[in-house]
Coordinates of C-alpha atoms in Angstrom, one line a residue:
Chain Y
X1 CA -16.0 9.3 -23.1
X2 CA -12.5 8.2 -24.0
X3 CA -13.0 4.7 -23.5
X4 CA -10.0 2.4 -23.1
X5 CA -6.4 4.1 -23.1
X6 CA -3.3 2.8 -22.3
X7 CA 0.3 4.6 -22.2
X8 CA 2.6 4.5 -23.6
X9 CA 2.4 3.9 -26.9
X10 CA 5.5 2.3 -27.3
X11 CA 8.6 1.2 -25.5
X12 CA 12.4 -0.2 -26.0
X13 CA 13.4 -2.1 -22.9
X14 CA 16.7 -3.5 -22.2
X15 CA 16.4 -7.6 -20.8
X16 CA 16.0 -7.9 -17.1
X17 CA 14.2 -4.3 -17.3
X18 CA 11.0 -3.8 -15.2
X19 CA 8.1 -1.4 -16.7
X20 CA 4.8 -1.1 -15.9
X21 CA 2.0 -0.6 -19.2
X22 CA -1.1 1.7 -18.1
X23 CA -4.6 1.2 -18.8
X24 CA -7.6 3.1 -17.9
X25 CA -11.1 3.0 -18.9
X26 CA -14.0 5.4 -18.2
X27 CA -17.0 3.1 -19.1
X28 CA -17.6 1.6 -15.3
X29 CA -16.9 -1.4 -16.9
X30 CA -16.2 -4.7 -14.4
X31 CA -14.3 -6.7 -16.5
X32 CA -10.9 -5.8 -17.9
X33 CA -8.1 -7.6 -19.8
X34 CA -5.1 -7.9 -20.8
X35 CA -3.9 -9.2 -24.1
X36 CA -0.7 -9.6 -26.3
X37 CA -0.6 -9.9 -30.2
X38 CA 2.3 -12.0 -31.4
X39 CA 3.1 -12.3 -35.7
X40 CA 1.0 -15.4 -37.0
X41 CA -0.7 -16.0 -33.5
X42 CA -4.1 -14.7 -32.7
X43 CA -4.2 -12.4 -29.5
X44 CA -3.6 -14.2 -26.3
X45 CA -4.8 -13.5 -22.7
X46 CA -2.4 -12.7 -20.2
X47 CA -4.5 -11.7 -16.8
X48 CA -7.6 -10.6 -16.4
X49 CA -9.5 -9.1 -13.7
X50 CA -13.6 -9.4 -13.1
X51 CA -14.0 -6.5 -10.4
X52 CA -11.4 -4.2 -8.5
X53 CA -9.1 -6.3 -5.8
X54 CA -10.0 -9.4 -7.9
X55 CA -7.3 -10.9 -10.3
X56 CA -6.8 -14.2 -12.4
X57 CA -4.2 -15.7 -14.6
X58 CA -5.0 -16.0 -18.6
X59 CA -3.3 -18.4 -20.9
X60 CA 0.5 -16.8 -21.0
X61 CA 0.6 -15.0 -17.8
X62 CA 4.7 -15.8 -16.9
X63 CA 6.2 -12.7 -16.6
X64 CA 3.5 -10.2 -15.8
X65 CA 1.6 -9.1 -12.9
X66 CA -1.2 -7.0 -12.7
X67 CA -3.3 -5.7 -9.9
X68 CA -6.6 -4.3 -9.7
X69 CA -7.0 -1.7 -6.8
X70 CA -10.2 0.9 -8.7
X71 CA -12.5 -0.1 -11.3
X72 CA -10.8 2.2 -14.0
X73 CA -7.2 0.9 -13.6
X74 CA -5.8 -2.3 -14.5
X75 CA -2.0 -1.9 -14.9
X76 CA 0.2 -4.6 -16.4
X77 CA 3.7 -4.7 -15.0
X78 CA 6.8 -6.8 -16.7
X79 CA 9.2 -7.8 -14.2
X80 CA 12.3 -8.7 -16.1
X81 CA 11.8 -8.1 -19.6
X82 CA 13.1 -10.7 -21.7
X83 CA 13.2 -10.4 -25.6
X84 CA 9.9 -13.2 -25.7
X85 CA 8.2 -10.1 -24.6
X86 CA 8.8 -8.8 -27.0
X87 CA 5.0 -7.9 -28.4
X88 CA 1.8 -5.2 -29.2
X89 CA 0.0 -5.4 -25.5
X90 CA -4.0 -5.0 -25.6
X91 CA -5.9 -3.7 -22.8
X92 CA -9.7 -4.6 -23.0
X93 CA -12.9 -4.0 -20.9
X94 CA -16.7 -5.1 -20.9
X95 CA -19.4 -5.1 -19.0
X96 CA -21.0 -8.7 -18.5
X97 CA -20.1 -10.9 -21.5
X98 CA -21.0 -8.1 -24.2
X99 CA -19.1 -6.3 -26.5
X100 CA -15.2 -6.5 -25.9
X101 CA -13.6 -2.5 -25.7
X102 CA -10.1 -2.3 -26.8
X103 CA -7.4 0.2 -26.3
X104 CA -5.2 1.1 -28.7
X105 CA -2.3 -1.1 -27.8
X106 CA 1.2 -0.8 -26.3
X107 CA 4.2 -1.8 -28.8
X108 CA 6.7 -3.2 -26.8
X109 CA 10.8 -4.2 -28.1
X110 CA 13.0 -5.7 -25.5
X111 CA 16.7 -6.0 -26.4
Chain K
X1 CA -8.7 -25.8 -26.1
X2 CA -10.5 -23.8 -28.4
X3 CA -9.2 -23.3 -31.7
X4 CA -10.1 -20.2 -34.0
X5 CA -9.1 -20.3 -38.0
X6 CA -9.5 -17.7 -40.6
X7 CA -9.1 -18.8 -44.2
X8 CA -8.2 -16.6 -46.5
X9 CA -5.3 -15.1 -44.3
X10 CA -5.2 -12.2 -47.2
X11 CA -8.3 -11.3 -49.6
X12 CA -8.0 -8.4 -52.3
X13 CA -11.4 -7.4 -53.9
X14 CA -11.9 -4.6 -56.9
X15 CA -13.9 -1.7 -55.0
X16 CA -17.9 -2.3 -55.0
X17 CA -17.6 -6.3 -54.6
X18 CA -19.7 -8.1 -52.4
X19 CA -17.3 -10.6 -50.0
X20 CA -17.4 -13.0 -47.1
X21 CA -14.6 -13.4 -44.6
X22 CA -14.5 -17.4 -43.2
X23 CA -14.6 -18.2 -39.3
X24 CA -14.5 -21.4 -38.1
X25 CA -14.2 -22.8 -34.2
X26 CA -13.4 -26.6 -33.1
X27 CA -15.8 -26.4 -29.6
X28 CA -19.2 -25.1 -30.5
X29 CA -19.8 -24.4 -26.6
X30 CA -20.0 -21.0 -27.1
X31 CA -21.6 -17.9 -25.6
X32 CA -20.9 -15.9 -28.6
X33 CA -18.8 -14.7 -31.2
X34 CA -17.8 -11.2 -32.5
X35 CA -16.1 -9.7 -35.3
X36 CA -13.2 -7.0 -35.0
X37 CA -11.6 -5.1 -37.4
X38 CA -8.1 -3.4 -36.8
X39 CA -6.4 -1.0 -39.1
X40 CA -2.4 -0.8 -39.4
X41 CA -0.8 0.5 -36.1
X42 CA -4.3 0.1 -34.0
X43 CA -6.4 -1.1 -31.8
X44 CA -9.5 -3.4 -32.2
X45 CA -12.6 -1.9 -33.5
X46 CA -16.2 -4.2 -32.4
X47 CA -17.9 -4.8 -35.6
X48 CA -20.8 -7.3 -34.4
X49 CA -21.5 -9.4 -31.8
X50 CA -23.4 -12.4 -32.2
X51 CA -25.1 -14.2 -29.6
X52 CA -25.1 -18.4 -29.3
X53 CA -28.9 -17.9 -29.6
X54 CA -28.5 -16.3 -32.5
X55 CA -28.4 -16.9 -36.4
X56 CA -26.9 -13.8 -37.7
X57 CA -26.0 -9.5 -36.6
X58 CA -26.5 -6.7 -39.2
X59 CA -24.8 -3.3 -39.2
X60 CA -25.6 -1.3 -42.4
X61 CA -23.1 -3.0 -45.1
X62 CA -22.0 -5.5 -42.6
X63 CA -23.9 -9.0 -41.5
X64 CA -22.5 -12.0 -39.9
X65 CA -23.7 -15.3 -39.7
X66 CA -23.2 -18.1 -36.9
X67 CA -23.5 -21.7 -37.1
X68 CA -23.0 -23.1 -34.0
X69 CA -23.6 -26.3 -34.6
X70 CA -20.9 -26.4 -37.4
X71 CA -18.7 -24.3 -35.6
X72 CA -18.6 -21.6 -38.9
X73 CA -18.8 -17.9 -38.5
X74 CA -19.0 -15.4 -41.7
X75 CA -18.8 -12.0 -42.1
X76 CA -20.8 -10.7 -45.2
X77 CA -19.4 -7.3 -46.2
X78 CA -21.4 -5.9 -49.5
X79 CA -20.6 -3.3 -52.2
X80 CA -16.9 -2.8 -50.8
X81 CA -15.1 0.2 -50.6
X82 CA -11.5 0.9 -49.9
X83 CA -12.0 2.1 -46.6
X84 CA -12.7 -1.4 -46.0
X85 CA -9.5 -2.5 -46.0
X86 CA -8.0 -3.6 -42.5
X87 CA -7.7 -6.7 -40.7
X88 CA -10.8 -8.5 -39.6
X89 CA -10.6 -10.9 -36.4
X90 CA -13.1 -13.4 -35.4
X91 CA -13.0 -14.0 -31.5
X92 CA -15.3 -16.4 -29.7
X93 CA -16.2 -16.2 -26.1
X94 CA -16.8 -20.0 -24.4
X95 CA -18.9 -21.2 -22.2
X96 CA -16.6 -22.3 -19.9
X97 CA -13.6 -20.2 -18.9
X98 CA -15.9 -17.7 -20.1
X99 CA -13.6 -14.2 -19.0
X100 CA -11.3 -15.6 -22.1
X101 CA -11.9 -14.2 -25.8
X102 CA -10.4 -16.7 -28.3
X103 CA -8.7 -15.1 -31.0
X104 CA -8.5 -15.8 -35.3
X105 CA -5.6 -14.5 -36.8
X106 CA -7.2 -12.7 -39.2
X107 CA -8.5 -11.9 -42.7
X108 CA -6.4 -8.7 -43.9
X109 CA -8.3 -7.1 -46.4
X110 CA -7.3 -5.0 -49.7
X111 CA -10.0 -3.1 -51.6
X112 CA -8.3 -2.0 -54.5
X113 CA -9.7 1.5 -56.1

């Protein structure tokens, strides 16, 4: 059971870039998230997703775009990186409102 | 909006000290709270979850406490060891907007040898 994973581990990007961060998880789990952790600020939701084909906007979603098309994959694409991105990127999943699974993170540097 | 604080933002504790890492929340409409810990370079670990129902979670040296009604979390951690130290995050999970975890920025953690 390798729980949540996410590639890669970490990225340079030049501005106006596109990339796309990968995250998979094996638990069946319905719910899956994305997060980024910013110096000083506590993590922040970007999208989120509550089942495949569904998809909602978190609180600092301009930028990214994420679809949901099977339960284990919930990619996070960056359209035109800009240096703001600049960030660790969290992928999460639960089942119901339990416990929150994380993935080891994404460390993203735009230029 | 939900506001999370952590005070201290940086603790450092001789090895085999009891401590208590501070939570507090401005909305106490919660559905519950849990604790994280995250070492240098990774990923959040779950700690404990504690329900709105409930008054405190236990996991061998670890218990946490929940005050709704005061909007205080804590995070008991006894006879410390230097494995201990990381960064420990409180995140609660409200009742409304409830697919949103709302994130401390932490308590890092030093447990000197």
């Amino acid at each position: 059971n390798a729980g949540v994973t996410q590639t890669p581990k970490f990225q340079v990007l030049k501005t106006g870039q596109s990339m796309t961060l990968q995250c998979a998880q094996d638990m069946n789990h319905e719910y899956m998230s994305w997060y980024r952790q910013d110096p000083g600020m506590g993590l922040r939701l970007i999208h989120y997703s509550v089942g495949a084909g569904i998809t909602d906007q978190g609180e600092v979603p301009n930028g990214y775009n994420v679809s949901r098309s099977t339960t284990e994959d919930f990619p996070l694409r960056l359209l035109s990186a800009a240096p703001s991105q600049t960030s660790v990127y969290f992928c999460a999943s639960r089942s119901g409102r339990e416990t929150q699974y994380f993935g080891p993170g994404t460390r993203l540097l735009v230029l | 909006k939900q506001e999370v604080t952590q005070i201290p933002a940086a603790l450092s504790v001789p090895e085999g000290e009891n401590l208590v890492l501070n939570c507090s929340f401005t909305d106490s409409a919660i559905y519950n709270l849990q604790w994280f810990r995250q070492d240098p370079g990774k990923g959040l670990t779950s700690l404990l979850l504690i329900q709105s129902s409930q008054r405190e979670q236990t996991s061998g040296r670890l218990n946490a406490s929940l005050d709704k009604s005061s909007g205080r979390s804590t995070l008991y951690i006894a006879a410390s060891q230097p494995g201990d130290s990381a960064t420990y995050l409180c995140a609660v999970r409200p009742l409304s907007g409830a697919n949103n975890l709302f994130f401390g920025t932490g308590t890092r953690l030093t447990v000197i040898p």
